[in-house]
PDB file of C-alpha atoms and ligand atoms in Angstrom:
ATOM      1  CA  MET A   1      61.085 -43.010 -63.486  1.00 76.00           C
ATOM      2  CA  ASN A   2      61.134 -45.629 -59.828  1.00 83.00           C
ATOM      3  CA  TYR A   3      57.496 -46.170 -58.510  1.00 88.00           C
ATOM      4  CA  ARG A   4      56.505 -49.279 -59.528  1.00 89.00           C
ATOM      5  CA  HIS A   5      51.970 -50.186 -58.100  1.00 91.00           C
ATOM      6  CA  HIS A   6      52.761 -53.442 -57.640  1.00 88.00           C
ATOM      7  CA  PHE A   7      53.984 -52.297 -54.452  1.00 92.00           C
ATOM      8  CA  HIS A   8      51.083 -50.298 -53.401  1.00 95.00           C
ATOM      9  CA  ALA A   9      48.308 -52.229 -55.125  1.00 96.00           C
ATOM     10  CA  GLY A  10      44.930 -52.516 -52.812  1.00 97.00           C
ATOM     11  CA  ASN A  11      46.171 -50.169 -50.557  1.00 97.00           C
ATOM     12  CA  PHE A  12      43.924 -47.628 -48.331  1.00 98.00           C
ATOM     13  CA  ALA A  13      44.542 -44.905 -51.303  1.00 98.00           C
ATOM     14  CA  ASP A  14      43.644 -47.684 -54.277  1.00 98.00           C
ATOM     15  CA  VAL A  15      40.871 -48.856 -51.800  1.00 98.00           C
ATOM     16  CA  VAL A  16      39.288 -45.081 -51.730  1.00 98.00           C
ATOM     17  CA  LYS A  17      40.292 -43.874 -55.905  1.00 98.00           C
ATOM     18  CA  HIS A  18      38.859 -47.596 -56.888  1.00 98.00           C
ATOM     19  CA  VAL A  19      36.046 -47.313 -55.933  1.00 98.00           C
ATOM     20  CA  LEU A  20      34.511 -43.942 -56.262  1.00 98.00           C
ATOM     21  CA  LEU A  21      35.836 -44.768 -59.886  1.00 98.00           C
ATOM     22  CA  LEU A  22      33.025 -47.298 -60.179  1.00 98.00           C
ATOM     23  CA  GLY A  23      30.961 -44.683 -58.730  1.00 98.00           C
ATOM     24  CA  LEU A  24      31.698 -42.353 -62.336  1.00 98.00           C
ATOM     25  CA  PHE A  25      31.633 -45.359 -64.449  1.00 98.00           C
ATOM     26  CA  GLU A  26      27.839 -46.445 -62.669  1.00 98.00           C
ATOM     27  CA  SER A  27      27.022 -42.487 -63.261  1.00 98.00           C
ATOM     28  CA  LEU A  28      27.861 -43.037 -67.194  1.00 98.00           C
ATOM     29  CA  ALA A  29      25.787 -45.949 -67.668  1.00 98.00           C
ATOM     30  CA  ARG A  30      23.089 -44.400 -66.700  1.00 97.00           C
ATOM     31  CA  LYS A  31      23.307 -42.957 -70.917  1.00 97.00           C
ATOM     32  CA  ASP A  32      22.668 -45.832 -72.996  1.00 98.00           C
ATOM     33  CA  THR A  33      25.689 -43.259 -75.495  1.00 98.00           C
ATOM     34  CA  PRO A  34      28.656 -44.456 -75.902  1.00 98.00           C
ATOM     35  CA  TYR A  35      31.770 -42.876 -73.013  1.00 98.00           C
ATOM     36  CA  CYS A  36      35.586 -43.067 -73.494  1.00 98.00           C
ATOM     37  CA  TYR A  37      37.074 -43.133 -70.650  1.00 98.00           C
ATOM     38  CA  ILE A  38      40.771 -42.352 -70.491  1.00 98.00           C
ATOM     39  CA  ASP A  39      43.364 -43.330 -68.001  1.00 98.00           C
ATOM     40  CA  THR A  40      46.302 -41.287 -68.553  1.00 98.00           C
ATOM     41  CA  HIS A  41      48.817 -43.229 -65.855  1.00 97.00           C
ATOM     42  CA  ALA A  42      47.422 -46.634 -66.151  1.00 98.00           C
ATOM     43  CA  GLY A  43      50.005 -49.313 -64.701  1.00 97.00           C
ATOM     44  CA  CYS A  44      49.683 -52.522 -65.380  1.00 96.00           C
ATOM     45  CA  GLY A  45      45.717 -53.446 -65.075  1.00 97.00           C
ATOM     46  CA  LEU A  46      46.116 -56.226 -63.038  1.00 96.00           C
ATOM     47  CA  TYR A  47      48.497 -56.603 -59.948  1.00 96.00           C
ATOM     48  CA  ASP A  48      49.116 -60.279 -58.339  1.00 95.00           C
ATOM     49  CA  LEU A  49      48.891 -59.265 -54.734  1.00 96.00           C
ATOM     50  CA  GLY A  50      50.552 -63.048 -53.569  1.00 92.00           C
ATOM     51  CA  ALA A  51      53.913 -62.124 -55.763  1.00 90.00           C
ATOM     52  CA  GLY A  52      57.295 -60.488 -54.644  1.00 89.00           C
ATOM     53  CA  ALA A  53      56.394 -56.864 -54.315  1.00 92.00           C
ATOM     54  CA  ALA A  54      53.058 -56.602 -52.780  1.00 91.00           C
ATOM     55  CA  GLN A  55      54.206 -59.471 -50.338  1.00 91.00           C
ATOM     56  CA  LYS A  56      56.680 -57.353 -49.336  1.00 92.00           C
ATOM     57  CA  THR A  57      54.863 -54.393 -48.580  1.00 93.00           C
ATOM     58  CA  LEU A  58      51.951 -55.851 -47.290  1.00 94.00           C
ATOM     59  CA  GLU A  59      50.393 -52.362 -48.108  1.00 93.00           C
ATOM     60  CA  PHE A  60      46.820 -54.005 -49.287  1.00 95.00           C
ATOM     61  CA  LYS A  61      46.133 -55.073 -45.840  1.00 96.00           C
ATOM     62  CA  SER A  62      45.270 -51.568 -44.691  1.00 96.00           C
ATOM     63  CA  GLY A  63      43.308 -51.343 -48.058  1.00 97.00           C
ATOM     64  CA  LEU A  64      41.138 -54.302 -48.945  1.00 98.00           C
ATOM     65  CA  SER A  65      42.061 -56.774 -46.401  1.00 97.00           C
ATOM     66  CA  ARG A  66      40.130 -54.133 -44.188  1.00 98.00           C
ATOM     67  CA  VAL A  67      36.957 -53.365 -46.407  1.00 98.00           C
ATOM     68  CA  LYS A  68      36.712 -57.791 -47.386  1.00 97.00           C
ATOM     69  CA  GLU A  69      37.205 -58.162 -43.354  1.00 97.00           C
ATOM     70  CA  ALA A  70      34.421 -54.617 -42.404  1.00 96.00           C
ATOM     71  CA  ASP A  71      30.972 -55.533 -41.154  1.00 95.00           C
ATOM     72  CA  LYS A  72      29.077 -54.551 -44.792  1.00 95.00           C
ATOM     73  CA  ALA A  73      25.460 -54.484 -44.019  1.00 94.00           C
ATOM     74  CA  GLN A  74      25.610 -50.516 -44.475  1.00 94.00           C
ATOM     75  CA  ALA A  75      27.937 -50.847 -46.823  1.00 97.00           C
ATOM     76  CA  PRO A  76      27.623 -48.376 -49.609  1.00 98.00           C
ATOM     77  CA  ALA A  77      26.426 -49.689 -53.289  1.00 97.00           C
ATOM     78  CA  TRP A  78      29.503 -48.972 -54.432  1.00 98.00           C
ATOM     79  CA  VAL A  79      31.605 -51.002 -51.948  1.00 98.00           C
ATOM     80  CA  THR A  80      29.703 -53.799 -52.497  1.00 98.00           C
ATOM     81  CA  ARG A  81      30.494 -53.555 -56.573  1.00 98.00           C
ATOM     82  CA  TYR A  82      34.214 -52.499 -55.337  1.00 98.00           C
ATOM     83  CA  LEU A  83      34.184 -56.166 -53.925  1.00 98.00           C
ATOM     84  CA  GLU A  84      32.527 -57.724 -57.304  1.00 98.00           C
ATOM     85  CA  SER A  85      34.849 -56.471 -59.366  1.00 98.00           C
ATOM     86  CA  VAL A  86      37.786 -58.395 -57.091  1.00 97.00           C
ATOM     87  CA  ALA A  87      35.828 -61.017 -56.498  1.00 97.00           C
ATOM     88  CA  ALA A  88      35.134 -61.171 -60.672  1.00 97.00           C
ATOM     89  CA  LEU A  89      38.774 -61.114 -61.131  1.00 96.00           C
ATOM     90  CA  GLY A  90      39.687 -63.480 -58.934  1.00 95.00           C
ATOM     91  CA  ARG A  91      36.897 -66.010 -60.749  1.00 95.00           C
ATOM     92  CA  GLU A  92      39.394 -64.834 -63.923  1.00 92.00           C
ATOM     93  CA  ARG A  93      42.495 -65.759 -62.784  1.00 93.00           C
ATOM     94  CA  GLU A  94      43.976 -68.969 -60.163  1.00 92.00           C
ATOM     95  CA  GLY A  95      45.714 -66.695 -57.215  1.00 90.00           C
ATOM     96  CA  PHE A  96      45.494 -63.266 -55.182  1.00 94.00           C
ATOM     97  CA  TRP A  97      44.589 -60.262 -57.600  1.00 97.00           C
ATOM     98  CA  TYR A  98      43.712 -56.821 -57.369  1.00 98.00           C
ATOM     99  CA  PRO A  99      42.142 -54.710 -60.069  1.00 98.00           C
ATOM    100  CA  GLY A 100      43.600 -51.665 -61.569  1.00 98.00           C
ATOM    101  CA  SER A 101      42.011 -48.955 -62.777  1.00 98.00           C
ATOM    102  CA  PRO A 102      42.415 -50.377 -66.353  1.00 98.00           C
ATOM    103  CA  TRP A 103      40.677 -53.356 -65.269  1.00 97.00           C
ATOM    104  CA  LEU A 104      37.819 -51.843 -63.535  1.00 98.00           C
ATOM    105  CA  ALA A 105      36.894 -50.255 -66.927  1.00 97.00           C
ATOM    106  CA  LEU A 106      37.379 -52.389 -68.651  1.00 96.00           C
ATOM    107  CA  HIS A 107      34.498 -54.332 -66.280  1.00 95.00           C
ATOM    108  CA  SER A 108      32.303 -51.262 -66.744  1.00 97.00           C
ATOM    109  CA  MET A 109      32.334 -50.627 -69.884  1.00 97.00           C
ATOM    110  CA  ARG A 110      29.370 -51.867 -72.483  1.00 97.00           C
ATOM    111  CA  PRO A 111      30.405 -53.018 -76.136  1.00 96.00           C
ATOM    112  CA  GLN A 112      29.830 -49.144 -77.185  1.00 97.00           C
ATOM    113  CA  ASP A 113      32.137 -47.872 -75.120  1.00 98.00           C
ATOM    114  CA  ARG A 114      35.675 -47.451 -76.167  1.00 97.00           C
ATOM    115  CA  ALA A 115      38.830 -47.206 -73.649  1.00 97.00           C
ATOM    116  CA  GLN A 116      42.764 -45.091 -73.863  1.00 98.00           C
ATOM    117  CA  LEU A 117      45.320 -46.100 -72.001  1.00 98.00           C
ATOM    118  CA  MET A 118      48.588 -44.780 -71.430  1.00 98.00           C
ATOM    119  CA  GLU A 119      51.409 -45.769 -69.673  1.00 98.00           C
ATOM    120  CA  LEU A 120      55.139 -44.659 -69.929  1.00 97.00           C
ATOM    121  CA  HIS A 121      56.980 -47.359 -67.888  1.00 96.00           C
ATOM    122  CA  PRO A 122      58.164 -49.855 -70.557  1.00 96.00           C
ATOM    123  CA  ASP A 123      57.566 -52.863 -68.324  1.00 95.00           C
ATOM    124  CA  ASP A 124      54.151 -51.730 -67.023  1.00 96.00           C
ATOM    125  CA  ALA A 125      53.005 -50.928 -70.761  1.00 96.00           C
ATOM    126  CA  GLY A 126      54.275 -54.409 -72.003  1.00 96.00           C
ATOM    127  CA  THR A 127      52.049 -55.660 -69.026  1.00 95.00           C
ATOM    128  CA  LEU A 128      49.001 -54.192 -69.568  1.00 96.00           C
ATOM    129  CA  LYS A 129      49.157 -54.841 -74.316  1.00 95.00           C
ATOM    130  CA  LYS A 130      49.060 -58.500 -72.475  1.00 93.00           C
ATOM    131  CA  PHE A 131      46.176 -58.638 -70.007  1.00 92.00           C
ATOM    132  CA  MET A 132      43.729 -55.805 -71.694  1.00 88.00           C
ATOM    133  CA  SER A 133      44.817 -56.062 -75.697  1.00 74.00           C
ATOM    134  CA  ARG A 134      42.827 -58.211 -76.391  1.00 79.00           C
ATOM    135  CA  ASN A 135      39.640 -55.960 -75.924  1.00 85.00           C
ATOM    136  CA  SER A 136      38.910 -54.586 -78.866  1.00 88.00           C
ATOM    137  CA  ASN A 137      36.888 -51.586 -77.747  1.00 94.00           C
ATOM    138  CA  VAL A 138      40.699 -50.894 -75.794  1.00 96.00           C
ATOM    139  CA  SER A 139      43.663 -48.280 -77.260  1.00 96.00           C
ATOM    140  CA  ILE A 140      46.478 -48.601 -75.264  1.00 96.00           C
ATOM    141  CA  HIS A 141      50.211 -46.020 -75.688  1.00 96.00           C
ATOM    142  CA  MET A 142      53.454 -46.181 -74.559  1.00 97.00           C
ATOM    143  CA  ARG A 143      53.539 -42.368 -73.933  1.00 96.00           C
ATOM    144  CA  ASP A 144      53.726 -39.297 -71.693  1.00 96.00           C
ATOM    145  CA  ALA A 145      50.134 -38.500 -70.238  1.00 97.00           C
ATOM    146  CA  TYR A 146      52.076 -34.931 -70.330  1.00 95.00           C
ATOM    147  CA  GLU A 147      51.760 -34.390 -74.159  1.00 96.00           C
ATOM    148  CA  GLY A 148      49.229 -37.269 -75.071  1.00 98.00           C
ATOM    149  CA  LEU A 149      46.000 -36.342 -73.037  1.00 98.00           C
ATOM    150  CA  THR A 150      45.851 -32.966 -75.114  1.00 98.00           C
ATOM    151  CA  ALA A 151      46.527 -35.563 -78.334  1.00 98.00           C
ATOM    152  CA  LEU A 152      43.526 -37.972 -77.337  1.00 98.00           C
ATOM    153  CA  ILE A 153      41.042 -35.185 -76.515  1.00 98.00           C
ATOM    154  CA  PRO A 154      37.767 -34.239 -77.135  1.00 98.00           C
ATOM    155  CA  PRO A 155      37.336 -37.852 -78.198  1.00 98.00           C
ATOM    156  CA  LYS A 156      34.081 -38.784 -80.926  1.00 97.00           C
ATOM    157  CA  GLU A 157      32.267 -39.643 -78.151  1.00 97.00           C
ATOM    158  CA  LYS A 158      32.127 -36.147 -76.553  1.00 95.00           C
ATOM    159  CA  ARG A 159      31.442 -37.628 -73.222  1.00 98.00           C
ATOM    160  CA  GLY A 160      33.709 -39.804 -70.914  1.00 98.00           C
ATOM    161  CA  LEU A 161      36.223 -39.464 -68.377  1.00 98.00           C
ATOM    162  CA  VAL A 162      39.965 -38.612 -68.256  1.00 98.00           C
ATOM    163  CA  LEU A 163      41.348 -40.685 -64.678  1.00 98.00           C
ATOM    164  CA  ILE A 164      44.854 -38.798 -64.236  1.00 98.00           C
ATOM    165  CA  ASP A 165      47.131 -40.860 -61.455  1.00 97.00           C
ATOM    166  CA  PRO A 166      50.560 -40.051 -61.276  1.00 96.00           C
ATOM    167  CA  PRO A 167      53.251 -41.574 -59.512  1.00 93.00           C
ATOM    168  CA  TYR A 168      53.990 -37.635 -57.676  1.00 91.00           C
ATOM    169  CA  GLU A 169      57.800 -38.218 -58.134  1.00 85.00           C
ATOM    170  CA  GLU A 170      58.248 -35.285 -60.006  1.00 73.00           C
ATOM    171  CA  GLU A 171      54.914 -33.844 -59.382  1.00 65.00           C
ATOM    172  CA  ARG A 172      55.658 -33.400 -55.453  1.00 65.00           C
ATOM    173  CA  ASP A 173      55.610 -30.498 -53.545  1.00 66.00           C
ATOM    174  CA  ASP A 174      52.340 -28.772 -54.644  1.00 66.00           C
ATOM    175  CA  TYR A 175      51.323 -30.737 -57.861  1.00 92.00           C
ATOM    176  CA  ALA A 176      52.034 -27.978 -60.498  1.00 93.00           C
ATOM    177  CA  PRO A 177      52.486 -29.811 -63.295  1.00 94.00           C
ATOM    178  CA  VAL A 178      49.098 -31.872 -62.413  1.00 96.00           C
ATOM    179  CA  VAL A 179      47.206 -28.691 -62.782  1.00 97.00           C
ATOM    180  CA  GLU A 180      48.841 -26.907 -65.660  1.00 96.00           C
ATOM    181  CA  LEU A 181      47.367 -30.451 -67.609  1.00 97.00           C
ATOM    182  CA  LEU A 182      44.094 -30.328 -66.048  1.00 98.00           C
ATOM    183  CA  ALA A 183      44.056 -26.972 -67.395  1.00 98.00           C
ATOM    184  CA  ARG A 184      45.382 -27.162 -71.099  1.00 98.00           C
ATOM    185  CA  ALA A 185      43.003 -30.239 -70.902  1.00 98.00           C
ATOM    186  CA  HIS A 186      40.032 -28.534 -70.157  1.00 98.00           C
ATOM    187  CA  ALA A 187      40.149 -25.833 -72.472  1.00 98.00           C
ATOM    188  CA  LYS A 188      40.065 -28.778 -75.217  1.00 98.00           C
ATOM    189  CA  TRP A 189      36.961 -30.677 -73.949  1.00 98.00           C
ATOM    190  CA  PRO A 190      35.564 -28.543 -70.853  1.00 97.00           C
ATOM    191  CA  THR A 191      32.481 -31.281 -70.720  1.00 97.00           C
ATOM    192  CA  GLY A 192      34.586 -34.332 -69.570  1.00 98.00           C
ATOM    193  CA  MET A 193      34.487 -35.407 -66.633  1.00 98.00           C
ATOM    194  CA  TYR A 194      38.555 -35.450 -65.131  1.00 98.00           C
ATOM    195  CA  ALA A 195      39.398 -37.431 -61.545  1.00 98.00           C
ATOM    196  CA  ILE A 196      42.740 -36.685 -60.069  1.00 98.00           C
ATOM    197  CA  TRP A 197      44.004 -38.745 -57.683  1.00 98.00           C
ATOM    198  CA  PHE A 198      46.655 -37.071 -55.524  1.00 96.00           C
ATOM    199  CA  PRO A 199      48.701 -37.910 -52.161  1.00 95.00           C
ATOM    200  CA  ILE A 200      47.882 -36.316 -48.812  1.00 94.00           C
ATOM    201  CA  LYS A 201      51.513 -36.249 -47.066  1.00 90.00           C
ATOM    202  CA  ASP A 202      51.594 -32.142 -46.109  1.00 86.00           C
ATOM    203  CA  HIS A 203      48.824 -30.320 -45.573  1.00 86.00           C
ATOM    204  CA  HIS A 204      50.770 -27.247 -46.829  1.00 87.00           C
ATOM    205  CA  ALA A 205      51.136 -28.191 -50.276  1.00 89.00           C
ATOM    206  CA  ILE A 206      47.687 -29.193 -50.154  1.00 92.00           C
ATOM    207  CA  THR A 207      46.513 -26.398 -49.463  1.00 93.00           C
ATOM    208  CA  ARG A 208      48.585 -24.690 -52.550  1.00 93.00           C
ATOM    209  CA  PHE A 209      47.521 -27.277 -54.702  1.00 95.00           C
ATOM    210  CA  TYR A 210      43.655 -26.120 -53.807  1.00 96.00           C
ATOM    211  CA  ARG A 211      44.567 -22.812 -54.370  1.00 95.00           C
ATOM    212  CA  ARG A 212      46.334 -23.444 -57.631  1.00 95.00           C
ATOM    213  CA  LEU A 213      42.825 -25.784 -59.236  1.00 96.00           C
ATOM    214  CA  ARG A 214      41.133 -22.370 -58.189  1.00 95.00           C
ATOM    215  CA  ASN A 215      43.140 -20.120 -60.071  1.00 94.00           C
ATOM    216  CA  THR A 216      42.312 -22.010 -63.367  1.00 95.00           C
ATOM    217  CA  PHE A 217      38.872 -20.786 -62.931  1.00 94.00           C
ATOM    218  CA  ILE A 218      38.053 -23.678 -64.341  1.00 96.00           C
ATOM    219  CA  PRO A 219      34.124 -24.500 -62.538  1.00 93.00           C
ATOM    220  CA  LYS A 220      32.599 -26.984 -60.552  1.00 93.00           C
ATOM    221  CA  ILE A 221      35.562 -28.647 -58.877  1.00 97.00           C
ATOM    222  CA  LEU A 222      34.885 -31.103 -55.913  1.00 97.00           C
ATOM    223  CA  ALA A 223      38.141 -31.729 -53.602  1.00 98.00           C
ATOM    224  CA  THR A 224      37.619 -35.072 -51.825  1.00 98.00           C
ATOM    225  CA  GLU A 225      39.844 -36.389 -49.344  1.00 97.00           C
ATOM    226  CA  LEU A 226      40.287 -39.424 -46.698  1.00 98.00           C
ATOM    227  CA  CYS A 227      43.020 -39.586 -44.344  1.00 96.00           C
ATOM    228  CA  VAL A 228      43.175 -42.432 -42.047  1.00 97.00           C
ATOM    229  CA  LEU A 229      46.427 -40.808 -39.751  1.00 95.00           C
ATOM    230  CA  PRO A 230      45.951 -36.919 -38.808  1.00 88.00           C
ATOM    231  CA  PRO A 231      46.754 -34.865 -42.294  1.00 75.00           C
ATOM    232  CA  ASP A 232      50.581 -33.329 -40.572  1.00 74.00           C
ATOM    233  CA  ASN A 233      51.809 -36.540 -39.306  1.00 82.00           C
ATOM    234  CA  GLN A 234      55.562 -36.610 -40.443  1.00 79.00           C
ATOM    235  CA  LEU A 235      55.702 -40.178 -41.396  1.00 78.00           C
ATOM    236  CA  GLY A 236      54.285 -40.657 -44.803  1.00 83.00           C
ATOM    237  CA  LEU A 237      50.582 -41.441 -46.300  1.00 91.00           C
ATOM    238  CA  ASN A 238      48.186 -39.850 -44.182  1.00 94.00           C
ATOM    239  CA  GLY A 239      45.785 -39.642 -46.432  1.00 96.00           C
ATOM    240  CA  THR A 240      44.365 -40.089 -50.141  1.00 97.00           C
ATOM    241  CA  GLY A 241      42.173 -37.612 -52.138  1.00 98.00           C
ATOM    242  CA  MET A 242      41.113 -36.795 -55.382  1.00 98.00           C
ATOM    243  CA  ILE A 243      39.878 -34.338 -56.855  1.00 98.00           C
ATOM    244  CA  LEU A 244      36.768 -34.283 -59.410  1.00 98.00           C
ATOM    245  CA  VAL A 245      35.280 -31.782 -62.307  1.00 97.00           C
ATOM    246  CA  ASN A 246      32.497 -31.962 -64.025  1.00 97.00           C
ATOM    247  CA  PRO A 247      31.279 -34.246 -61.395  1.00 97.00           C
ATOM    248  CA  PRO A 248      27.930 -36.369 -61.814  1.00 97.00           C
ATOM    249  CA  TRP A 249      25.058 -34.577 -59.852  1.00 94.00           C
ATOM    250  CA  HIS A 250      24.671 -35.145 -56.426  1.00 94.00           C
ATOM    251  CA  PHE A 251      27.661 -37.329 -56.263  1.00 97.00           C
ATOM    252  CA  ASP A 252      29.441 -34.964 -53.337  1.00 97.00           C
ATOM    253  CA  ASN A 253      26.256 -36.023 -51.455  1.00 97.00           C
ATOM    254  CA  GLU A 254      27.620 -39.500 -52.460  1.00 98.00           C
ATOM    255  CA  VAL A 255      30.828 -39.229 -51.642  1.00 98.00           C
ATOM    256  CA  ARG A 256      29.739 -37.927 -47.990  1.00 98.00           C
ATOM    257  CA  LYS A 257      27.826 -41.285 -47.110  1.00 98.00           C
ATOM    258  CA  LEU A 258      31.138 -43.266 -48.634  1.00 98.00           C
ATOM    259  CA  PHE A 259      33.597 -41.204 -46.761  1.00 98.00           C
ATOM    260  CA  THR A 260      31.224 -41.539 -43.612  1.00 98.00           C
ATOM    261  CA  TRP A 261      31.476 -45.163 -43.939  1.00 98.00           C
ATOM    262  CA  LEU A 262      34.409 -46.169 -45.113  1.00 98.00           C
ATOM    263  CA  THR A 263      36.697 -43.503 -42.742  1.00 98.00           C
ATOM    264  CA  PRO A 264      36.102 -45.921 -39.543  1.00 98.00           C
ATOM    265  CA  VAL A 265      36.128 -49.211 -41.763  1.00 98.00           C
ATOM    266  CA  LEU A 266      40.078 -48.357 -43.079  1.00 98.00           C
ATOM    267  CA  SER A 267      41.592 -46.280 -39.712  1.00 96.00           C
ATOM    268  CA  ASP A 268      41.450 -46.913 -36.196  1.00 94.00           C
ATOM    269  CA  HIS A 269      43.613 -43.287 -35.564  1.00 95.00           C
ATOM    270  CA  LYS A 270      40.522 -41.548 -33.434  1.00 94.00           C
ATOM    271  CA  GLN A 271      42.205 -38.719 -35.931  1.00 93.00           C
ATOM    272  CA  ALA A 272      40.977 -40.212 -38.934  1.00 96.00           C
ATOM    273  CA  CYS A 273      38.520 -37.841 -41.087  1.00 96.00           C
ATOM    274  CA  TRP A 274      37.531 -37.262 -44.005  1.00 97.00           C
ATOM    275  CA  LYS A 275      36.386 -33.647 -46.660  1.00 96.00           C
ATOM    276  CA  VAL A 276      34.092 -33.286 -49.095  1.00 97.00           C
ATOM    277  CA  GLU A 277      34.459 -29.178 -50.534  1.00 96.00           C
ATOM    278  CA  TRP A 278      33.922 -27.172 -53.904  1.00 96.00           C
ATOM    279  CA  LEU A 279      36.949 -25.510 -54.702  1.00 96.00           C
ATOM    280  CA  ASN A 280      35.340 -22.341 -55.772  1.00 75.00           C
ATOM    281  CA  THR A 281      36.977 -18.856 -57.712  1.00 51.00           C
ATOM    282  CA  GLU A 282      35.894 -15.955 -55.334  1.00 47.00           C
ATOM    283  CA  ASN A 283      38.524 -16.243 -53.530  1.00 40.00           C
ATOM    284  CA  VAL A 284      40.563 -15.411 -56.334  1.00 40.00           C
ATOM    285  CA  SER A 285      39.290 -12.149 -58.049  1.00 41.00           C
ATOM    286  CA  ASN A 286      42.272 -10.362 -56.623  1.00 43.00           C
ATOM    287  CA  PRO A 287      44.972 -10.293 -58.923  1.00 43.00           C
ATOM    288  CA  ALA A 288      48.157  -9.581 -56.176  1.00 44.00           C
ATOM    289  CA  ASP A 289      46.199 -13.171 -54.905  1.00 42.00           C
ATOM    290  CA  LYS A 290      47.639 -14.570 -57.545  1.00 42.00           C
ATOM    291  CA  LYS A 291      50.569 -13.727 -58.499  1.00 43.00           C
ATOM    292  CA  LYS A 292      51.517 -14.514 -54.919  1.00 41.00           C
ATOM    293  CA  ASP A 293      50.193 -18.122 -55.410  1.00 40.00           C
ATOM    294  CA  ASP A 294      52.110 -18.452 -58.670  1.00 39.00           C
ATOM    295  CA  ASN A 295      55.591 -17.424 -57.129  1.00 37.00           C
ATOM    296  CA  GLU A 296      54.530 -19.433 -54.132  1.00 36.00           C
TER     297      GLU A 296
HETATM  298  N1  SAM B 301      45.928 -45.944 -62.278  1.00 92.49           N
HETATM  299  C1  SAM B 301      47.149 -46.783 -62.173  1.00 92.49           C
HETATM  300  C2  SAM B 301      45.486 -48.211 -60.991  1.00 92.49           C
HETATM  301  O1  SAM B 301      44.930 -47.598 -60.988  1.00 92.49           O
HETATM  302  O2  SAM B 301      45.538 -48.921 -60.762  1.00 92.49           O
HETATM  303  C3  SAM B 301      47.765 -46.971 -61.032  1.00 92.49           C
HETATM  304  C4  SAM B 301      48.662 -46.069 -62.095  1.00 92.49           C
HETATM  305  S1  SAM B 301      50.426 -45.904 -60.901  1.00 92.49           S
HETATM  306  C5  SAM B 301      49.576 -44.722 -59.592  1.00 92.49           C
HETATM  307  C6  SAM B 301      50.954 -44.410 -61.903  1.00 92.49           C
HETATM  308  C7  SAM B 301      51.650 -44.608 -63.363  1.00 92.49           C
HETATM  309  O3  SAM B 301      51.995 -44.157 -64.236  1.00 92.49           O
HETATM  310  C8  SAM B 301      52.741 -45.779 -63.041  1.00 92.49           C
HETATM  311  O4  SAM B 301      52.299 -47.413 -63.962  1.00 92.49           O
HETATM  312  C9  SAM B 301      54.150 -45.120 -63.247  1.00 92.49           C
HETATM  313  O5  SAM B 301      55.013 -45.900 -64.438  1.00 92.49           O
HETATM  314  C10 SAM B 301      52.749 -44.294 -64.734  1.00 92.49           C
HETATM  315  N2  SAM B 301      54.032 -43.239 -65.470  1.00 92.49           N
HETATM  316  C11 SAM B 301      54.697 -42.477 -65.066  1.00 92.49           C
HETATM  317  N3  SAM B 301      55.206 -41.139 -65.870  1.00 92.49           N
HETATM  318  C12 SAM B 301      54.039 -40.936 -66.335  1.00 92.49           C
HETATM  319  C13 SAM B 301      54.016 -40.167 -68.027  1.00 92.49           C
HETATM  320  N4  SAM B 301      54.635 -39.154 -67.597  1.00 92.49           N
HETATM  321  N5  SAM B 301      53.360 -40.549 -68.155  1.00 92.49           N
HETATM  322  C14 SAM B 301      52.422 -41.651 -68.596  1.00 92.49           C
HETATM  323  N6  SAM B 301      52.406 -43.118 -67.308  1.00 92.49           N
HETATM  324  C15 SAM B 301      53.281 -42.615 -66.536  1.00 92.49           C
END
């Protein structure tokens, strides 16, 4: 496990992921009944952008800084909420800090809600405990997400959100382990909401990923992509994606509005683009196609 999120905190991919996450929390809070938030790859909870790792890459300049500097007159409400969250953390801690998904969850949850956070890296799990464990409605597990998730679901609340946010060290190529994890989790908890982050580097890998997702026959899968560079650029991270299973009603339209505003804020490239599409299973009704996908 070489991946450390400190180097990437607040970059454009974090911005998109965290704004969408806040949109999901907003919709969960529309009902008074409690929900459970499960973060399979939680990281440290918050990140010091003034410290070595973040200062070395300065990746937050491609994300958080651009949103902070943008003209916010037409900004969607989720973006306002995101910037308010960053500002709230700034009031809580001295210096230049960035909220990770666990911190955003905690600050969105009501007293009746609960969070289960998993993190496998011992150092990051330790930091996460230091930052988050004073909250009695949060449980932290130093545990492998690939065996831990199915042990924690379905939660007693019977409603909630699972964020699956792996580093894509072992999941690269066609992200098959992530699809398998989703399929196992969905079989145990079909009504849960799932948000899966994925990097957009190679356009062909994404096509295979979507085909695998379709082949799970899970209904209601929404694929969202925002690319700051042309999707087939060979140099690195071209875009950021989020798969949403069982998203809230009309969430697709809200994401379209968000991406219309956010894409030109996060990129000056003329080929920057976004896509929001429902994946369905109609295209894989022929078992021969399924066999072909599995062998790819
Ligand atoms: N979700 C966090 C956020 O938005 O603030 C960022 C998480 S970061 C992209 C991925 C994290 O997963 C890293 O901290 C890494 O140590 C952890 N990790 C890697 N493999 C894991 C596994 N199999 N189970 C649980 N955590 C893992």
